[in-house]
C-alpha positions as a printed NumPy array, in Angstrom:
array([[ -4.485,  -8.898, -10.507],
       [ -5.728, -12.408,  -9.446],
       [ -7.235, -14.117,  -6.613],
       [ -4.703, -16.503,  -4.92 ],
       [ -5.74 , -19.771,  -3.411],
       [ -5.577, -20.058,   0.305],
       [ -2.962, -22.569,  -0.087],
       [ -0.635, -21.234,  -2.451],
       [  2.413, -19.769,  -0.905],
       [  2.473, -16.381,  -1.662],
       [ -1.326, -15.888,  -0.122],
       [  0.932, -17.508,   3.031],
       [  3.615, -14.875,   2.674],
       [  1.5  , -12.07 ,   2.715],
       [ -1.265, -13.074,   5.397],
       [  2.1  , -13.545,   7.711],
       [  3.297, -10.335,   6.616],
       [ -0.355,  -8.741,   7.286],
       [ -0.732, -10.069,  10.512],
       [  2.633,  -9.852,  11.776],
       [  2.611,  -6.204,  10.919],
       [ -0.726,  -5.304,  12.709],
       [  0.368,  -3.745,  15.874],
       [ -2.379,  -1.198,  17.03 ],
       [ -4.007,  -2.272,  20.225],
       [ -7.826,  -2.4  ,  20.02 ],
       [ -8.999,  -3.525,  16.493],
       [ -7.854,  -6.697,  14.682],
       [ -8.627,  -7.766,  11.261],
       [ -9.453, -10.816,   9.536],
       [ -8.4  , -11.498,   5.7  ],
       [-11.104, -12.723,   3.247],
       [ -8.802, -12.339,  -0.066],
       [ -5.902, -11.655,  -1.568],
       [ -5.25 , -10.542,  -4.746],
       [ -2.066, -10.496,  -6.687],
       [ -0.221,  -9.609,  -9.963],
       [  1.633, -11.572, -12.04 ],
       [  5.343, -10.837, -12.656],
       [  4.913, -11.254, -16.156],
       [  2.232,  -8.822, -15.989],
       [  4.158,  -6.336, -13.561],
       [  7.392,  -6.26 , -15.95 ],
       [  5.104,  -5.475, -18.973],
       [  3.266,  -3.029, -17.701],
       [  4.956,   0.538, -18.639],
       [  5.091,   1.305, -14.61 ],
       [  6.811,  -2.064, -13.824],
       [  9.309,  -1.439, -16.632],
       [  9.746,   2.003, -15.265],
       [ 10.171,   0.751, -11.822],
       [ 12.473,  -2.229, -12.878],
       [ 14.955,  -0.044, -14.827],
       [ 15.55 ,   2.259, -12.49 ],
       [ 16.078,  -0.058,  -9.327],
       [ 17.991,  -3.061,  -8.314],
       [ 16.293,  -4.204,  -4.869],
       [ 13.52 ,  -2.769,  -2.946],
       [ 10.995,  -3.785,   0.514],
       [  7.686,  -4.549,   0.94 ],
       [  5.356,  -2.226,   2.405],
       [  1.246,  -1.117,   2.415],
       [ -0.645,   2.161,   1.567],
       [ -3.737,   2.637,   2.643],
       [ -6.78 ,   4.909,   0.591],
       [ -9.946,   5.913,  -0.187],
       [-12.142,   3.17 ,  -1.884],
       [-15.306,   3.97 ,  -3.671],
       [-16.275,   0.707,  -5.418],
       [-16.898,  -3.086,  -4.77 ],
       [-13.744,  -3.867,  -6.363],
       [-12.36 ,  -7.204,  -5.715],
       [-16.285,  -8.694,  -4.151],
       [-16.418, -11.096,  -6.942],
       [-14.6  , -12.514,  -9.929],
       [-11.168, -14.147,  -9.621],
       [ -9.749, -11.426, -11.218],
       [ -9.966,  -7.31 , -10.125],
       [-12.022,  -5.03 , -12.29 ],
       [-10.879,  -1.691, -11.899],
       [-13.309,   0.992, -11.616],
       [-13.097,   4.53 , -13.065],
       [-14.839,   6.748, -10.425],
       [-12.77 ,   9.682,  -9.831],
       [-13.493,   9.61 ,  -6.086],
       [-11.936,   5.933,  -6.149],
       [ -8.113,   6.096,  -5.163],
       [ -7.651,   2.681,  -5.332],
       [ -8.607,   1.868,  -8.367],
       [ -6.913,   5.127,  -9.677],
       [ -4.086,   3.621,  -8.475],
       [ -4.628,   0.354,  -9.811],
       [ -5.136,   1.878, -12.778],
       [ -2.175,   4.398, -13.108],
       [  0.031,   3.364,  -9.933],
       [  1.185,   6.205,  -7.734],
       [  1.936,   9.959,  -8.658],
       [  3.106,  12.359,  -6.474],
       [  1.674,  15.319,  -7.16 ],
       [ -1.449,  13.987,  -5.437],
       [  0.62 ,  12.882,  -2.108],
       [  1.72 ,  15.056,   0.912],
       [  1.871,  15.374,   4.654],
       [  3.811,  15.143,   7.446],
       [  7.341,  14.805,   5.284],
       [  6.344,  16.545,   2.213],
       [  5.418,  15.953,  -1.081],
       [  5.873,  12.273,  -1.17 ],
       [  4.059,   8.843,  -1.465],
       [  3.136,   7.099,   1.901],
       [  3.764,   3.45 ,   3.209],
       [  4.429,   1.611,   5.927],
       [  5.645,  -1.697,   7.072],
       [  2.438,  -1.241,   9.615],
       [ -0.291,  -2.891,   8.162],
       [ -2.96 ,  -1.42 ,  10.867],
       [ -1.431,   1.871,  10.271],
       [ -2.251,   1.106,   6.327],
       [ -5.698,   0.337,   7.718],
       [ -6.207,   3.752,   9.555],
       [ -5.864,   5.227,   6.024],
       [ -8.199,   2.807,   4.242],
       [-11.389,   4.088,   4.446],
       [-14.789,   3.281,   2.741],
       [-16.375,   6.518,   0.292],
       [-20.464,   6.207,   0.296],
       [-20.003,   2.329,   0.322],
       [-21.672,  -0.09 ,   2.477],
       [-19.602,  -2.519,   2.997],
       [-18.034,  -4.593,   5.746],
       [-14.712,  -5.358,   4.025],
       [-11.663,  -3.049,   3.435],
       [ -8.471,  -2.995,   1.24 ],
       [ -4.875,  -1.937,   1.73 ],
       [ -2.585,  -2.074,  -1.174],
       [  0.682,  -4.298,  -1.559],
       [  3.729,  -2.162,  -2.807],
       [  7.324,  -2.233,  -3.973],
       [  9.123,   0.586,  -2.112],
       [ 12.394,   1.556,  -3.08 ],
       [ 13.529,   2.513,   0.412],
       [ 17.167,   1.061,   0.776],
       [ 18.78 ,   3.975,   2.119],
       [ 16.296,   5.669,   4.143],
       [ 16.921,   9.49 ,   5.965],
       [ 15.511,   8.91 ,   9.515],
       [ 13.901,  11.944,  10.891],
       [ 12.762,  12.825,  13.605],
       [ 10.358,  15.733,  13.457],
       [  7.976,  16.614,  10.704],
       [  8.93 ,  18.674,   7.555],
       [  5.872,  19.297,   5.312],
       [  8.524,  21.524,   2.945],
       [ 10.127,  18.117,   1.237],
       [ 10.266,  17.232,  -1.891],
       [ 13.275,  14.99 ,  -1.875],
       [ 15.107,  13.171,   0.551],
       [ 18.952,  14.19 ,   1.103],
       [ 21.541,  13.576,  -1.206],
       [ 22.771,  10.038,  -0.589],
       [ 19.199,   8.755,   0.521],
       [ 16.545,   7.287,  -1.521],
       [ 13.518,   7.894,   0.863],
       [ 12.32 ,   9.398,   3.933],
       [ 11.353,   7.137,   7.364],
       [  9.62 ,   8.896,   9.733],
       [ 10.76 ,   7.763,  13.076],
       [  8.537,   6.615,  15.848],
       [  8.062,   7.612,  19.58 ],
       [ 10.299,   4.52 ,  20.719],
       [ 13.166,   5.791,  18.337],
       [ 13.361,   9.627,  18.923],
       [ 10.786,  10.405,  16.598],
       [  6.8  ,  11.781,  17.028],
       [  5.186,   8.963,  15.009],
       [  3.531,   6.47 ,  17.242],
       [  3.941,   3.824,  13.592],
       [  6.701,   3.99 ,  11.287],
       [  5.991,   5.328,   7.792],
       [  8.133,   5.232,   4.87 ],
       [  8.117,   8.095,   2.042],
       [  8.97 ,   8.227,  -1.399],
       [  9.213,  11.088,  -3.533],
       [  9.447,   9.452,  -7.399],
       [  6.988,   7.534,  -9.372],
       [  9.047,   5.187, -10.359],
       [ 10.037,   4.341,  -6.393],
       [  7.176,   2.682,  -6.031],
       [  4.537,  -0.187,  -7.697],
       [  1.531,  -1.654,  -5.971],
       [  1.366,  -5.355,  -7.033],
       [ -1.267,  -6.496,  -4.658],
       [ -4.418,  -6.189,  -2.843],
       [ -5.976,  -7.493,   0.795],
       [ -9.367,  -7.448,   1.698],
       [-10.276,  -7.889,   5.32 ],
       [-12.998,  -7.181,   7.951],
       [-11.879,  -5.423,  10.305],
       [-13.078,  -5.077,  14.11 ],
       [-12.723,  -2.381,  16.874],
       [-12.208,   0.924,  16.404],
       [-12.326,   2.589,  13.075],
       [-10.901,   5.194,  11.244]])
């Protein structure tokens, strides 16, 4: 992954997205970079192939995690670390798997179109340091189930659906942000990373 320019257009598309998306009252956050893979590199990478084959169209959402290293505080380019307590660059390194994933809707991966939800998940391991990363994913979520209540037994959506959304208070739901749930690898990619400050309350 590489470090766009301010001015190029995709760094535009996804601070808009970013800010746009963060909706919890009492903290804000503040990009400093944005990193980004190439779609060269994604569709020769064995997970972007993976992903590719298997699906035609897909949204954009984030996933927050557990950081353990200074990834991304210099260089133009990320260099992955390969400290076991570092999600992030476990995912960088091997994308998503669900046998490490679960909560509220089973045993699935989490996103959300919430980017300050993202944040409440993105959380700093023995590091000091003021900046924090959420990762930029591919979601195949075109034909979500909407529930309503929690159901930690999941492993699958219904047949017919390729994902689970967890509905919020506003909609009939418990969740006071949406969240979005796969349950295959292949369903999802990260392709990106922000970096940000954040201020206000923390997780």
């Amino acid at each position: 992954m590489y470090r766009l320019q301010h001015s190029d257009r995709r760094y535009k598309t996804y601070e808009g997205q970013f800010k746009q998306a963060w909706t919890h009252p009492g903290k804000s956050a503040n990009i400093k970079e944005i990193y980004l893979a190439e779609e060269s590199g994604i569709n020769r990478a064995y997970r972007g192939k993976r992903f590719q084959r298997n699906n035609s169209s897909y949204k954009v959402y984030f996933h927050g995690t557990q950081r353990a290293c200074n990834i991304g505080r210099w260089g133009s380019a990320l260099r992955y670390c390969k400290k076991p307590e570092c999600r992030l660059c476990g995912i960088l390194w091997h994308s998503f798997d669900v046998k490490f994933s679960g909560c509220m809707f089973g045993a699935g991966i989490y996103t959300t179109p919430s980017s300050s939800k993202a944040d409440s998940y993105a959380r700093n391991h023995h590091l000091l340091s003021s900046r924090h990363a959420i990762l930029i994913c591919r979601v195949v979520s075109n034909y979500p189930q909407r529930l309503a209540a929690a159901d930690p037994s999941l492993t699958a959506p219904s047949s017919g659906y390729d994902s689970v959304q967890g509905l919020t208070i506003q909609e009939g739901g418990t969740l006071n942000y949406p969240e979005v749930v796969v349950y295959r690898n292949e369903a999802i990619v990260p392709i990106g990373v922000i970096f940000y400050t954040r201020k206000g309350w923390t997780p």
